[in-house]
Structure formats: C-alpha cells, structure tokens
mmCIF file of C-alpha atoms in Angstrom:
data_model
loop_
_atom_site.group_PDB
_atom_site.id
_atom_site.type_symbol
_atom_site.label_atom_id
_atom_site.label_comp_id
_atom_site.label_asym_id
_atom_site.label_seq_id
_atom_site.Cartn_x
_atom_site.Cartn_y
_atom_site.Cartn_z
ATOM 1 C CA MET A 1 0.416 -16.323 9.765
ATOM 2 C CA ILE A 2 0.145 -12.545 9.589
ATOM 3 C CA LYS A 3 2.371 -10.661 12.012
ATOM 4 C CA TYR A 4 3.330 -7.060 12.598
ATOM 5 C CA ALA A 5 6.430 -5.245 13.771
ATOM 6 C CA VAL A 6 6.953 -1.715 15.038
ATOM 7 C CA PHE A 7 10.133 0.235 14.321
ATOM 8 C CA GLU A 8 11.447 3.368 15.981
ATOM 9 C CA THR A 9 12.834 4.931 12.806
ATOM 10 C CA GLU A 10 11.699 5.135 9.203
ATOM 11 C CA GLU A 11 15.082 3.796 8.120
ATOM 12 C CA GLU A 12 14.588 0.578 10.124
ATOM 13 C CA TRP A 13 11.081 0.232 8.710
ATOM 14 C CA LEU A 14 12.329 0.663 5.133
ATOM 15 C CA GLU A 15 15.115 -1.869 5.634
ATOM 16 C CA PHE A 16 12.787 -4.517 7.068
ATOM 17 C CA ARG A 17 10.142 -4.142 4.362
ATOM 18 C CA ALA A 18 12.537 -4.086 1.399
ATOM 19 C CA PRO A 19 12.499 -7.861 0.622
ATOM 20 C CA TYR A 20 8.701 -8.106 0.791
ATOM 21 C CA PHE A 21 6.183 -7.653 -1.996
ATOM 22 C CA THR A 22 4.739 -4.505 -0.490
ATOM 23 C CA ALA A 23 1.138 -3.377 -0.709
ATOM 24 C CA SER A 24 2.106 -0.229 -2.614
ATOM 25 C CA GLU A 25 3.619 -2.334 -5.406
ATOM 26 C CA SER A 26 1.616 -5.557 -5.155
ATOM 27 C CA SER A 27 -0.367 -4.678 -8.290
ATOM 28 C CA LYS A 28 2.807 -5.417 -10.260
ATOM 29 C CA LEU A 29 2.271 -9.089 -9.461
ATOM 30 C CA MET A 30 -1.237 -8.965 -10.911
ATOM 31 C CA THR A 31 -0.394 -8.172 -14.527
ATOM 32 C CA GLU A 32 -1.169 -11.086 -16.812
ATOM 33 C CA PRO A 33 1.624 -12.788 -18.768
ATOM 34 C CA LYS A 34 1.486 -12.995 -22.546
ATOM 35 C CA LYS A 35 1.963 -16.774 -22.478
ATOM 36 C CA LYS A 36 -1.087 -18.657 -21.224
ATOM 37 C CA ASP A 37 0.971 -21.388 -19.534
ATOM 38 C CA GLU A 38 2.764 -18.876 -17.262
ATOM 39 C CA VAL A 39 1.568 -17.238 -14.053
ATOM 40 C CA LEU A 40 3.946 -14.285 -13.735
ATOM 41 C CA SER A 41 4.364 -11.563 -16.334
ATOM 42 C CA VAL A 42 7.692 -10.107 -17.435
ATOM 43 C CA GLY A 43 6.954 -6.985 -15.399
ATOM 44 C CA ALA A 44 6.115 -9.045 -12.321
ATOM 45 C CA LYS A 45 9.390 -10.958 -12.606
ATOM 46 C CA THR A 46 11.323 -7.699 -12.900
ATOM 47 C CA TYR A 47 9.741 -6.505 -9.647
ATOM 48 C CA ILE A 48 10.443 -9.848 -7.928
ATOM 49 C CA ARG A 49 14.118 -9.674 -8.904
ATOM 50 C CA LYS A 50 14.246 -6.191 -7.385
ATOM 51 C CA CYS A 51 12.960 -7.641 -4.101
ATOM 52 C CA ALA A 52 15.496 -10.467 -4.319
ATOM 53 C CA ALA A 53 18.318 -7.957 -4.836
ATOM 54 C CA SER A 54 17.371 -6.220 -1.577
ATOM 55 C CA VAL A 55 18.324 -9.414 0.264
ATOM 56 C CA LEU A 56 21.788 -9.363 -1.294
ATOM 57 C CA ALA A 57 22.656 -5.663 -1.103
ATOM 58 C CA PRO A 58 21.578 -2.495 0.761
ATOM 59 C CA LYS A 59 18.495 -0.760 -0.545
ATOM 60 C CA GLU A 60 19.089 2.249 -2.746
ATOM 61 C CA PRO A 61 18.651 5.602 -0.925
ATOM 62 C CA SER A 62 15.127 6.971 -1.100
ATOM 63 C CA TYR A 63 14.541 9.760 -3.597
ATOM 64 C CA TYR A 64 12.338 12.661 -2.564
ATOM 65 C CA ASN A 65 11.053 15.457 -4.739
ATOM 66 C CA SER A 66 9.010 18.476 -3.689
ATOM 67 C CA ALA A 67 5.683 16.740 -4.356
ATOM 68 C CA MET A 68 6.665 13.787 -2.170
ATOM 69 C CA GLU A 69 7.869 16.133 0.553
ATOM 70 C CA HIS A 70 4.559 17.991 0.431
ATOM 71 C CA GLY A 71 2.669 14.725 0.777
ATOM 72 C CA LYS A 72 4.723 13.629 3.758
ATOM 73 C CA ASN A 73 4.327 16.969 5.535
ATOM 74 C CA THR A 74 0.602 17.253 4.801
ATOM 75 C CA GLU A 75 -0.424 13.735 5.813
ATOM 76 C CA PRO A 76 -0.766 14.513 9.565
ATOM 77 C CA VAL A 77 -3.140 17.381 8.692
ATOM 78 C CA ALA A 78 -5.142 15.012 6.506
ATOM 79 C CA VAL A 79 -5.344 12.505 9.379
ATOM 80 C CA LEU A 80 -6.877 15.187 11.600
ATOM 81 C CA ALA A 81 -9.414 16.020 8.887
ATOM 82 C CA LEU A 82 -10.225 12.321 8.491
ATOM 83 C CA ALA A 83 -10.825 11.849 12.200
ATOM 84 C CA ASN A 84 -13.046 14.922 12.306
ATOM 85 C CA SER A 85 -15.097 13.704 9.325
ATOM 86 C CA LEU A 86 -15.759 10.440 11.176
ATOM 87 C CA GLY A 87 -16.667 12.147 14.426
ATOM 88 C CA LYS A 88 -13.506 10.875 16.065
ATOM 89 C CA THR A 89 -10.215 12.217 17.385
ATOM 90 C CA ILE A 90 -6.724 10.880 16.840
ATOM 91 C CA ASP A 91 -6.612 10.071 20.558
ATOM 92 C CA ASP A 92 -9.502 7.590 20.367
ATOM 93 C CA ASP A 93 -8.415 4.075 21.307
ATOM 94 C CA ASP A 94 -9.748 2.572 18.084
ATOM 95 C CA PHE A 95 -8.167 5.218 15.816
ATOM 96 C CA ILE A 96 -4.631 4.076 14.963
ATOM 97 C CA TYR A 97 -2.376 6.374 12.946
ATOM 98 C CA THR A 98 0.369 3.932 12.005
ATOM 99 C CA SER A 99 3.135 6.544 11.692
ATOM 100 C CA ALA A 100 2.605 7.876 15.208
ATOM 101 C CA ASN A 101 4.956 6.617 17.910
ATOM 102 C CA GLY A 102 6.864 4.407 15.510
ATOM 103 C CA PHE A 103 6.424 2.779 12.115
ATOM 104 C CA VAL A 104 4.218 -0.312 11.790
ATOM 105 C CA PHE A 105 4.618 -3.054 9.206
ATOM 106 C CA PHE A 106 2.209 -5.965 8.733
ATOM 107 C CA TYR A 107 3.612 -8.996 6.948
ATOM 108 C CA ASP A 108 2.823 -12.562 5.935
ATOM 109 C CA ASP A 109 5.905 -14.697 5.334
ATOM 110 C CA GLU A 110 3.870 -17.461 3.680
ATOM 111 C CA PHE A 111 3.230 -15.181 0.702
ATOM 112 C CA ASN A 112 6.086 -12.692 1.244
ATOM 113 C CA LEU A 113 3.515 -9.882 1.385
ATOM 114 C CA GLY A 114 3.727 -6.815 3.595
ATOM 115 C CA GLY A 115 2.216 -3.395 3.989
ATOM 116 C CA THR A 116 1.233 -0.486 6.185
ATOM 117 C CA PRO A 117 -2.134 1.259 5.876
ATOM 118 C CA ASP A 118 -2.010 4.895 6.928
ATOM 119 C CA VAL A 119 -4.786 4.506 9.493
ATOM 120 C CA ILE A 120 -6.710 1.624 11.032
ATOM 121 C CA ILE A 121 -10.086 2.278 12.630
ATOM 122 C CA LYS A 122 -10.848 -0.813 14.668
ATOM 123 C CA GLY A 123 -14.354 0.212 15.712
ATOM 124 C CA LEU A 124 -15.403 0.521 12.066
ATOM 125 C CA ASN A 125 -13.260 -2.410 10.864
ATOM 126 C CA LYS A 126 -11.697 -0.103 8.281
ATOM 127 C CA SER A 127 -8.244 0.715 7.057
ATOM 128 C CA VAL A 128 -7.444 4.029 5.362
ATOM 129 C CA GLU A 129 -5.155 4.992 2.486
ATOM 130 C CA ILE A 130 -4.346 8.704 2.387
ATOM 131 C CA LYS A 131 -2.925 10.543 -0.616
ATOM 132 C CA CYS A 132 -1.846 14.185 -0.499
ATOM 133 C CA PRO A 133 -1.016 14.718 -4.153
ATOM 134 C CA ALA A 134 -0.325 17.654 -6.435
ATOM 135 C CA SER A 135 -3.420 19.751 -7.039
ATOM 136 C CA ASP A 136 -3.916 18.581 -10.620
ATOM 137 C CA THR A 137 -3.783 14.969 -9.429
ATOM 138 C CA HIS A 138 -6.221 15.732 -6.605
ATOM 139 C CA LEU A 139 -8.559 17.111 -9.270
ATOM 140 C CA GLU A 140 -8.358 13.799 -11.115
ATOM 141 C CA TYR A 141 -9.187 11.923 -7.919
ATOM 142 C CA LEU A 142 -12.170 14.204 -7.284
ATOM 143 C CA MET A 143 -13.668 12.851 -10.501
ATOM 144 C CA VAL A 144 -13.421 9.231 -9.326
ATOM 145 C CA SER A 145 -16.499 8.200 -7.365
ATOM 146 C CA ASP A 146 -16.497 4.476 -6.587
ATOM 147 C CA ALA A 147 -14.424 1.329 -6.109
ATOM 148 C CA GLU A 148 -14.860 0.088 -9.677
ATOM 149 C CA GLU A 149 -13.449 3.334 -11.043
ATOM 150 C CA VAL A 150 -10.497 3.086 -8.639
ATOM 151 C CA LYS A 151 -9.858 -0.487 -9.813
ATOM 152 C CA VAL A 152 -9.762 0.598 -13.465
ATOM 153 C CA LYS A 153 -8.165 4.048 -13.222
ATOM 154 C CA MET A 154 -5.855 3.543 -10.218
ATOM 155 C CA PRO A 155 -5.020 -0.186 -10.163
ATOM 156 C CA GLU A 156 -1.890 0.349 -8.066
ATOM 157 C CA TYR A 157 -3.933 1.952 -5.283
ATOM 158 C CA TYR A 158 -6.659 -0.664 -5.575
ATOM 159 C CA GLY A 159 -4.041 -3.388 -5.138
ATOM 160 C CA GLN A 160 -2.457 -1.507 -2.253
ATOM 161 C CA MET A 161 -5.751 -1.257 -0.393
ATOM 162 C CA GLN A 162 -6.777 -4.857 -1.031
ATOM 163 C CA THR A 163 -3.380 -6.088 0.178
ATOM 164 C CA ASN A 164 -3.614 -4.005 3.333
ATOM 165 C CA MET A 165 -7.151 -5.202 4.013
ATOM 166 C CA TYR A 166 -5.895 -8.777 3.782
ATOM 167 C CA LEU A 167 -2.986 -8.050 6.123
ATOM 168 C CA THR A 168 -5.033 -6.151 8.708
ATOM 169 C CA GLY A 169 -8.209 -8.227 8.577
ATOM 170 C CA THR A 170 -10.344 -5.192 7.757
ATOM 171 C CA ASP A 171 -13.414 -5.416 5.524
ATOM 172 C CA ASN A 172 -13.356 -1.939 4.011
ATOM 173 C CA CYS A 173 -10.803 0.712 3.158
ATOM 174 C CA ILE A 174 -11.322 4.443 2.872
ATOM 175 C CA PHE A 175 -9.420 6.041 0.006
ATOM 176 C CA MET A 176 -8.796 9.664 0.964
ATOM 177 C CA SER A 177 -7.346 12.346 -1.292
ATOM 178 C CA TYR A 178 -6.515 15.575 0.510
ATOM 179 C CA ASP A 179 -5.395 18.945 -0.787
ATOM 180 C CA ASN A 180 -5.988 21.984 1.429
ATOM 181 C CA ARG A 181 -4.611 24.342 -1.227
ATOM 182 C CA PHE A 182 -7.908 24.359 -3.144
ATOM 183 C CA TYR A 183 -9.708 27.693 -2.684
ATOM 184 C CA ASN A 184 -13.010 25.943 -1.993
ATOM 185 C CA GLU A 185 -12.713 24.195 1.374
ATOM 186 C CA LYS A 186 -15.392 21.708 0.350
ATOM 187 C CA LEU A 187 -12.929 20.298 -2.172
ATOM 188 C CA HIS A 188 -10.113 19.697 0.316
ATOM 189 C CA GLU A 189 -11.241 16.167 1.211
ATOM 190 C CA HIS A 190 -12.444 13.385 -1.091
ATOM 191 C CA TYR A 191 -13.415 9.943 0.195
ATOM 192 C CA ILE A 192 -14.165 6.691 -1.622
ATOM 193 C CA ASN A 193 -15.177 3.513 0.197
ATOM 194 C CA ILE A 194 -13.399 0.426 -1.117
ATOM 195 C CA PRO A 195 -14.933 -2.914 -0.040
ATOM 196 C CA LYS A 196 -12.766 -5.976 0.443
ATOM 197 C CA ASP A 197 -12.537 -7.866 -2.851
ATOM 198 C CA ASP A 198 -12.175 -11.546 -1.945
ATOM 199 C CA GLU A 199 -11.773 -12.630 -5.559
ATOM 200 C CA TYR A 200 -8.954 -10.130 -6.116
ATOM 201 C CA ILE A 201 -7.212 -11.160 -2.892
ATOM 202 C CA GLU A 202 -7.468 -14.853 -3.762
ATOM 203 C CA ARG A 203 -5.792 -14.155 -7.100
ATOM 204 C CA LEU A 204 -3.186 -11.952 -5.419
ATOM 205 C CA LEU A 205 -2.245 -14.719 -2.983
ATOM 206 C CA MET A 206 -1.904 -17.188 -5.833
ATOM 207 C CA LYS A 207 0.376 -14.793 -7.704
ATOM 208 C CA ALA A 208 2.343 -13.989 -4.541
ATOM 209 C CA LYS A 209 2.916 -17.679 -3.829
ATOM 210 C CA HIS A 210 4.450 -18.185 -7.271
ATOM 211 C CA ALA A 211 6.385 -14.930 -6.900
ATOM 212 C CA LYS A 212 7.861 -16.101 -3.612
ATOM 213 C CA GLU A 213 8.942 -19.389 -5.202
ATOM 214 C CA TYR A 214 10.547 -17.498 -8.078
ATOM 215 C CA LYS A 215 12.353 -15.187 -5.659
ATOM 216 C CA GLU A 216 13.625 -18.108 -3.562
ATOM 217 C CA GLN A 217 14.850 -19.908 -6.669
ATOM 218 C CA ILE A 218 16.796 -16.800 -7.727
ATOM 219 C CA LEU A 219 18.451 -16.508 -4.316
ATOM 220 C CA LYS A 220 19.244 -20.230 -4.239
ATOM 221 C CA THR A 221 20.857 -20.079 -7.689
ATOM 222 C CA ILE A 222 22.892 -16.983 -6.820
ATOM 223 C CA ASN A 223 24.108 -18.392 -3.508
ATOM 224 C CA GLU A 224 25.130 -21.690 -5.106
ATOM 225 C CA ASN A 225 27.310 -19.996 -7.704
#
C-alpha cells in the first residue's frame, strides 16, 4: 500500500527517506547483472547496502556546492513559470508544490520504494520533475526532445519520474529544465512529456522486491552477529 507523510523540516524528511530506495536513485536497481542467473547487479547491491547502513547509523551530512545551491534557490521561480505555462497559479487547489508548507514523501513499504515529485497537478493527472542546472547542462537538456531520448541519455531521471508516477498514481510526468540566465527568454524553460511506462515500472518493482529481500538479509545477518 502506498502512503505519504509530511514533515515540517527538510532534516526530518531526509532522515525518514534514507532507508528507502528513492526515486532519484531507483535507476541504480535497474542495471543488469553480468551473470544471467542473478537479478541484482554489483552496482545495485552497493546502493542497497548504502540504504541498509542508514538503518544502522545516522545519514552522512548533505553536501552542497554552488550549483546545488543555485538549483535549490531557483526552483520556486521555476514553479511559478511552470504554473504560468499551464495557465494555472500556485494557489490552485489541484496544483501541489510538494516543498510548500512542509516536505512530502510518498512510500511503498512492500517494495521499499519512496519519492517526492516536485509538483503534482491533480487536474491533469501529472507529476512534474524540475531541474535548475548549470547553463551548459541546461543546453544539453534543450537538445533532448522526447521520452525515448530521456530514457537513453538521462536514465536516472527517467527512473526517477517513472518511480514517482507509480507512487503518486499519475499517468504522465513533465520534465522541466529551467535556467533564467540565458539571454534569450524563450530558452529559459524546456518541457518534455514523459508517459507512464508500465513495462519499466513492472521491471522496477521486480528488482525492488529482490533488493528489499537483500537489504533485509543484510540487516538480519548484522543484527545476529
């Protein structure tokens, strides 16, 4: 059963989500192992052990650089631009900015999956993933035009959006790249519609189920020693 929780502070939100396979990193579960008789790759197992460690010890302090700080500070401006592009306002009842008035986290304990889309637009049955990257990265995103290109060129974001669509029950996700430092205002916003990929999600849930079992076995072994 998919649930959601709302936290007053970012620190509480980060602490709660730490043991989950989060949407932003769920693509790590999707890499294929070299051995055909295995489900989880070496890289996937490394990520799972990281999640297991968060149950046993406090999460490492978050690291922020200037690019990350820019993204965090610019996101609210991007949300306003998004709402305007859709003919909406951030005060509309069906326009939910998940970082406003608390921090939301959707999670499914059956598969140990969790995530938080940046925006949910109930009336359109869409979730939204917003990136406010460095200008050279925004340029790269401007050259990506459809979901298939996102899947190939930005698999981590594709996995993030598919995971969040599963968790929120939305059928489409808007990928938005925003950089208002470009001289040409027409280049500030770039949108790509990402449809729900049922085949991808089915495979993700299969991988997540095995990942959860692997994580639980690690914790059981550690606690028995």
